[in-house]
CSV table of C-alpha atoms in Angstrom, one decimal:
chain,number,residue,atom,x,y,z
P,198,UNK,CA,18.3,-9.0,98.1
P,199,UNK,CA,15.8,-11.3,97.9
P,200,UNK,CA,15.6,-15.1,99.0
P,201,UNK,CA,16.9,-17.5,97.1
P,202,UNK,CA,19.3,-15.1,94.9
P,203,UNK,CA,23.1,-16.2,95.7
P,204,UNK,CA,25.6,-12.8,96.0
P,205,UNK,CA,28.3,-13.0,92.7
P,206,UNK,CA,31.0,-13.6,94.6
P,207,UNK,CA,29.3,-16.5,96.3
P,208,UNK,CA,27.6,-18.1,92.9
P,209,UNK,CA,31.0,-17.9,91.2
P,210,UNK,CA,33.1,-20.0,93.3
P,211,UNK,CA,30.1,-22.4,93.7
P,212,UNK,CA,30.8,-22.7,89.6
P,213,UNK,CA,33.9,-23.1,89.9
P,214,UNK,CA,34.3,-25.5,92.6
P,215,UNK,CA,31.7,-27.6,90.4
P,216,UNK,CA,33.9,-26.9,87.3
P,217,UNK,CA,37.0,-28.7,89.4
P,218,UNK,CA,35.1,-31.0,90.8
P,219,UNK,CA,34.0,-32.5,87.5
P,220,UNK,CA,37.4,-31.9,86.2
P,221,UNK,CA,39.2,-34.0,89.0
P,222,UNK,CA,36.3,-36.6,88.1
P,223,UNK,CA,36.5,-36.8,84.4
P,224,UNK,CA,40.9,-37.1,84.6
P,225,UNK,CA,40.6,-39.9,87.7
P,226,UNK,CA,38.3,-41.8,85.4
P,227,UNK,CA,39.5,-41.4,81.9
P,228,UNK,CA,42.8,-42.0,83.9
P,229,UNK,CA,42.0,-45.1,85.1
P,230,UNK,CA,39.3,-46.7,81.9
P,231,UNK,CA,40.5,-44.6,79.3
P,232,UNK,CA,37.6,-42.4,77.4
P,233,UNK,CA,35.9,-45.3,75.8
P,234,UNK,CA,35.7,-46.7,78.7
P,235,UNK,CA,33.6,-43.9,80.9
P,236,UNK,CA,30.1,-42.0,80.2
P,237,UNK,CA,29.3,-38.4,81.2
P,238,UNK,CA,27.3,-39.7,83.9
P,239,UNK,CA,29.9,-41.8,85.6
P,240,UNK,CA,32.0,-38.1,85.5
P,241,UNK,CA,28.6,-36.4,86.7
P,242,UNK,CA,28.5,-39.2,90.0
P,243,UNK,CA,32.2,-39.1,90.9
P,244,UNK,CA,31.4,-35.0,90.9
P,245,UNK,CA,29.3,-35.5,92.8
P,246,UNK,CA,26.8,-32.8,90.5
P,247,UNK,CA,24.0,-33.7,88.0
P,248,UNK,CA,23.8,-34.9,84.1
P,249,UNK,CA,22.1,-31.6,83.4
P,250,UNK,CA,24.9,-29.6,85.5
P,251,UNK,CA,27.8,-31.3,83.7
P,252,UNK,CA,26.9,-30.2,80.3
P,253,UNK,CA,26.6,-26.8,81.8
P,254,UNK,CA,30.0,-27.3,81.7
P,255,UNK,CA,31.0,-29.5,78.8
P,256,UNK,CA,28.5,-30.6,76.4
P,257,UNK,CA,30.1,-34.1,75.3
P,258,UNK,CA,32.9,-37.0,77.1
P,259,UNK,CA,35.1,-35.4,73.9
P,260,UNK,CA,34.7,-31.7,75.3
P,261,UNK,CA,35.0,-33.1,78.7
P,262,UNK,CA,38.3,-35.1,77.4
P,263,UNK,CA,39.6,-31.6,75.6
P,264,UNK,CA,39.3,-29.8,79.0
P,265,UNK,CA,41.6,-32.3,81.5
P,266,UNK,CA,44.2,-32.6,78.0
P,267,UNK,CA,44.3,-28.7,77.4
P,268,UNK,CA,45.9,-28.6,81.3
P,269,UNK,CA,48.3,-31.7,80.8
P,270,UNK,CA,49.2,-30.6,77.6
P,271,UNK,CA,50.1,-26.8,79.2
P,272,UNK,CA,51.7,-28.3,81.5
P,273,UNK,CA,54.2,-30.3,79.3
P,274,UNK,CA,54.7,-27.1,77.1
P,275,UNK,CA,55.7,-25.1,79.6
P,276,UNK,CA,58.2,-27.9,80.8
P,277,UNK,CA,59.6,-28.3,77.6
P,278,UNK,CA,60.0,-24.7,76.8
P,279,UNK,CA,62.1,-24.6,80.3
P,280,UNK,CA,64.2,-27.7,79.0
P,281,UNK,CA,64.7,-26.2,75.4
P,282,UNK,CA,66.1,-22.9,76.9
P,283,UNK,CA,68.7,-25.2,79.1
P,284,UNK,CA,69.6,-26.7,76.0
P,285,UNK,CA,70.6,-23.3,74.5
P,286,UNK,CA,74.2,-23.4,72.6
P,287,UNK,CA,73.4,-27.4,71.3
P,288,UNK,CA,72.3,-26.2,67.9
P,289,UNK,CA,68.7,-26.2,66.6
P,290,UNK,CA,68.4,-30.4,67.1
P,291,UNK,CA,68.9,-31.0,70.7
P,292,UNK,CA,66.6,-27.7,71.7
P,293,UNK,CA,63.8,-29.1,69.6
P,294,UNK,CA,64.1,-32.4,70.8
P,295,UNK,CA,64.3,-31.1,74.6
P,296,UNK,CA,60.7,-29.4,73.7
P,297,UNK,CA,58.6,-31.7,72.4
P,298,UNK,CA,60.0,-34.5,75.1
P,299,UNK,CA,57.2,-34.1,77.8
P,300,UNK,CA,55.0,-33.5,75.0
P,301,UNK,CA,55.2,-37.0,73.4
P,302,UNK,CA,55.3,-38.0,77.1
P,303,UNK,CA,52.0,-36.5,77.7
P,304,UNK,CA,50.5,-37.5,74.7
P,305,UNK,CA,51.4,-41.1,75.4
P,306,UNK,CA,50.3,-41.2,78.7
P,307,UNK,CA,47.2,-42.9,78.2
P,308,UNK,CA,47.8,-44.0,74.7
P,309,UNK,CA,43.7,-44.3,74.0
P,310,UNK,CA,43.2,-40.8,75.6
P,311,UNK,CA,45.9,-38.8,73.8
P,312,UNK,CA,45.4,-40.0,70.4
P,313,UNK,CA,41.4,-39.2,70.6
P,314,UNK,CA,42.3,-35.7,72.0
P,315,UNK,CA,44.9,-34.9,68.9
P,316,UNK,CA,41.9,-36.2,66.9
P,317,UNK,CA,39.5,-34.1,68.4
P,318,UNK,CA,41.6,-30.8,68.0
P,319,UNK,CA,42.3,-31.9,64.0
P,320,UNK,CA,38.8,-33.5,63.0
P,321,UNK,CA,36.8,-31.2,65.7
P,322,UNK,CA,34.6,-28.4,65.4
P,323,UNK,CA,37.5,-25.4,65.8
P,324,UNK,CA,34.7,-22.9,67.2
P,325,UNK,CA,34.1,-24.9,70.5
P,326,UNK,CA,35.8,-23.3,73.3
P,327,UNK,CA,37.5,-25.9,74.1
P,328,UNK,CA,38.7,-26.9,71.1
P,329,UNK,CA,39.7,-23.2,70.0
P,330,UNK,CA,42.1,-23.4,73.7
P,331,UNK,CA,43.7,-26.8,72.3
P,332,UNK,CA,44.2,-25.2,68.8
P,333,UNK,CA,46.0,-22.3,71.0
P,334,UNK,CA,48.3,-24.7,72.7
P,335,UNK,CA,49.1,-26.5,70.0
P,336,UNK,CA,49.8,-23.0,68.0
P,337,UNK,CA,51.8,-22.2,71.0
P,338,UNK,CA,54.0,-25.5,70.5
P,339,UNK,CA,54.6,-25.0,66.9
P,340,UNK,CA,55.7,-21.2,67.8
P,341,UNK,CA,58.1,-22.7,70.2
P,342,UNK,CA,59.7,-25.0,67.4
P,343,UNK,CA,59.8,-22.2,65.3
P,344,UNK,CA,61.0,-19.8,67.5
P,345,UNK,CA,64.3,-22.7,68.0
P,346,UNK,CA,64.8,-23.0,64.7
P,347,UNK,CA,65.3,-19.2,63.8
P,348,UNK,CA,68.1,-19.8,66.4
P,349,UNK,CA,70.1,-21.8,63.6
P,350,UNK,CA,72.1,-19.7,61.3
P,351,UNK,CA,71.3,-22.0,58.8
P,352,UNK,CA,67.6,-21.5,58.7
P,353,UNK,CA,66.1,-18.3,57.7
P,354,UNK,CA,62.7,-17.0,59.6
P,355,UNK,CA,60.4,-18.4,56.5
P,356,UNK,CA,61.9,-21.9,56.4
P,357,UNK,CA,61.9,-22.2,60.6
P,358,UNK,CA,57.9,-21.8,60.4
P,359,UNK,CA,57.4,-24.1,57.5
P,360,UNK,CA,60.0,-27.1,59.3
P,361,UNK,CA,58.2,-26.7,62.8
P,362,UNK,CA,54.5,-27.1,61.1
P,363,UNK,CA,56.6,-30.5,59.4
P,364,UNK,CA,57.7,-31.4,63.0
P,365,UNK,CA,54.2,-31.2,64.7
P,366,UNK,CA,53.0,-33.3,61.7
P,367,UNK,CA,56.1,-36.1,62.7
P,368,UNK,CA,55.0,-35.8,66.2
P,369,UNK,CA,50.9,-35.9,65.2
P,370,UNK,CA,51.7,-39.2,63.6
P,371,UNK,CA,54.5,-40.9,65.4
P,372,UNK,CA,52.2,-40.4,69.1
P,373,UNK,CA,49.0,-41.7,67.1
P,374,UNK,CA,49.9,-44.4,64.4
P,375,UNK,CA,48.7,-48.1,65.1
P,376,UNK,CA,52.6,-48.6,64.2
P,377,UNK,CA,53.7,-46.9,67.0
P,378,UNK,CA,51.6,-48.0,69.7
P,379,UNK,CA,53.4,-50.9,71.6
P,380,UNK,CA,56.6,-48.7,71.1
P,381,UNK,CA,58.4,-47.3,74.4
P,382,UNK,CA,58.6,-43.4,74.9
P,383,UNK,CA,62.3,-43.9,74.2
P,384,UNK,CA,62.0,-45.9,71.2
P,385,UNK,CA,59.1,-43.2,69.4
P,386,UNK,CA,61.1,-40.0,70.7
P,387,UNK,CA,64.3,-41.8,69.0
P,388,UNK,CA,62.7,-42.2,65.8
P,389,UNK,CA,61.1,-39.0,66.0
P,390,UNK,CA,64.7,-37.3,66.6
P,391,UNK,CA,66.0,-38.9,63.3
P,392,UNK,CA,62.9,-37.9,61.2
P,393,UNK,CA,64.2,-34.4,62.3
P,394,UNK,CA,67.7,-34.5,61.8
P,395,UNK,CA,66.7,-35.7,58.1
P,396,UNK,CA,64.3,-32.4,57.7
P,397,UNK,CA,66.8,-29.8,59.0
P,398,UNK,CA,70.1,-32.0,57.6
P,399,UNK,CA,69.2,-30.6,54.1
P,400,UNK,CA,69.4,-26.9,55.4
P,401,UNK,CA,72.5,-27.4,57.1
P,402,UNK,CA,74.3,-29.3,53.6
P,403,UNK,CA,72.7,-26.2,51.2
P,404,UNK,CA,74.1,-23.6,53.6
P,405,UNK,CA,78.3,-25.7,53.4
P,406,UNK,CA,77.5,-26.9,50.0
């Protein structure tokens, strides 16, 4: 081998400890200023890697914003998921409700940062790597929903998909409307619990009627 050429092995976790070192950058700083509030090249310092390296990487602050949301937002799936299954026996309601919990909670962590990222997955181009892994989560949480509904008697397979793409629409707008903004967690995750009661009550009054 000659000098200069690094073995695969070797390169590759040189890559990826640059990938987490410029992924523990960009959250610590949209963390702390929010994503208007921080350029690529203050990620690129804090990581301690150059401009040219970082968009290696990620090409833009938004890909760069996509990449530390994809893992929060995982995260809060996978939590909620957990907390829907303990919820099992409660109807279709309180299962749904027990999902999407940590996922309004991450969304409206950083209020600035959450509604640009569910803006970049919608308005973004859905071929970017990044942007096609969001798409997947989000897909993932909308199964999820579904998958809670079909659990109601009341609901048949076709209606559960349509009411969970409804719900991730309630939850898309009640985590990024100017309305909601200076609301508590409490207070939007209320609100959003009644605006599904009143989409699934319908089902539940056709099915007694």
């Amino acid at each position: 081998m000659g000098r200069g050429h690094m073995p695969t092995g070797r390169r590759e976790r040189a890559k990826q400890a640059k990938r987490e070192r410029i992924m523990t950058a960009a959250r610590e700083l949209f963390a702390e200023h929010g994503v208007s509030g921080v350029t690529t090249q203050q990620i690129a310092h804090r990581a301690d890697v150059a401009i040219g390296t970082l968009y290696l990487y990620a090409s833009t602050k938004a890909e760069l914003l996509i990449m530390v949301q994809n893992e929060k937002f995982a995260a809060a799936i996978d939590i909620g998921l957990a907390a829907a299954n303990a919820a099992a026996g409660q109807g279709a309601l309180e299962p749904v409700v027990a999902l999407i919990r940590p996922v309004v909670e991450c969304v409206r962590e950083h209020i600035e940062n959450g509604r640009t990222y569910l803006h970049e997955l919608v308005f973004g181009d859905p071929a970017e790597p990044y942007r096609q892994a969001g798409l997947a989560l989000a897909g993932r949480l909308e199964d999820g929903i579904t998958g809670l509904l079909t659990r109601d008697e009341y609901i048949g397979a076709a209606d559960a998909a349509t009411l969970a793409r409804v719900i991730t629409a309630i939850i898309h707008i009640s985590t990024t409307a100017t309305v909601y903004l200076h609301h508590s967690d409490e207070v939007v995750l209320a609100d959003i619990r009644d605006q599904i009661h009143a989409t699934l009550a319908p089902h539940h009054r056709a099915a007694m009627g």
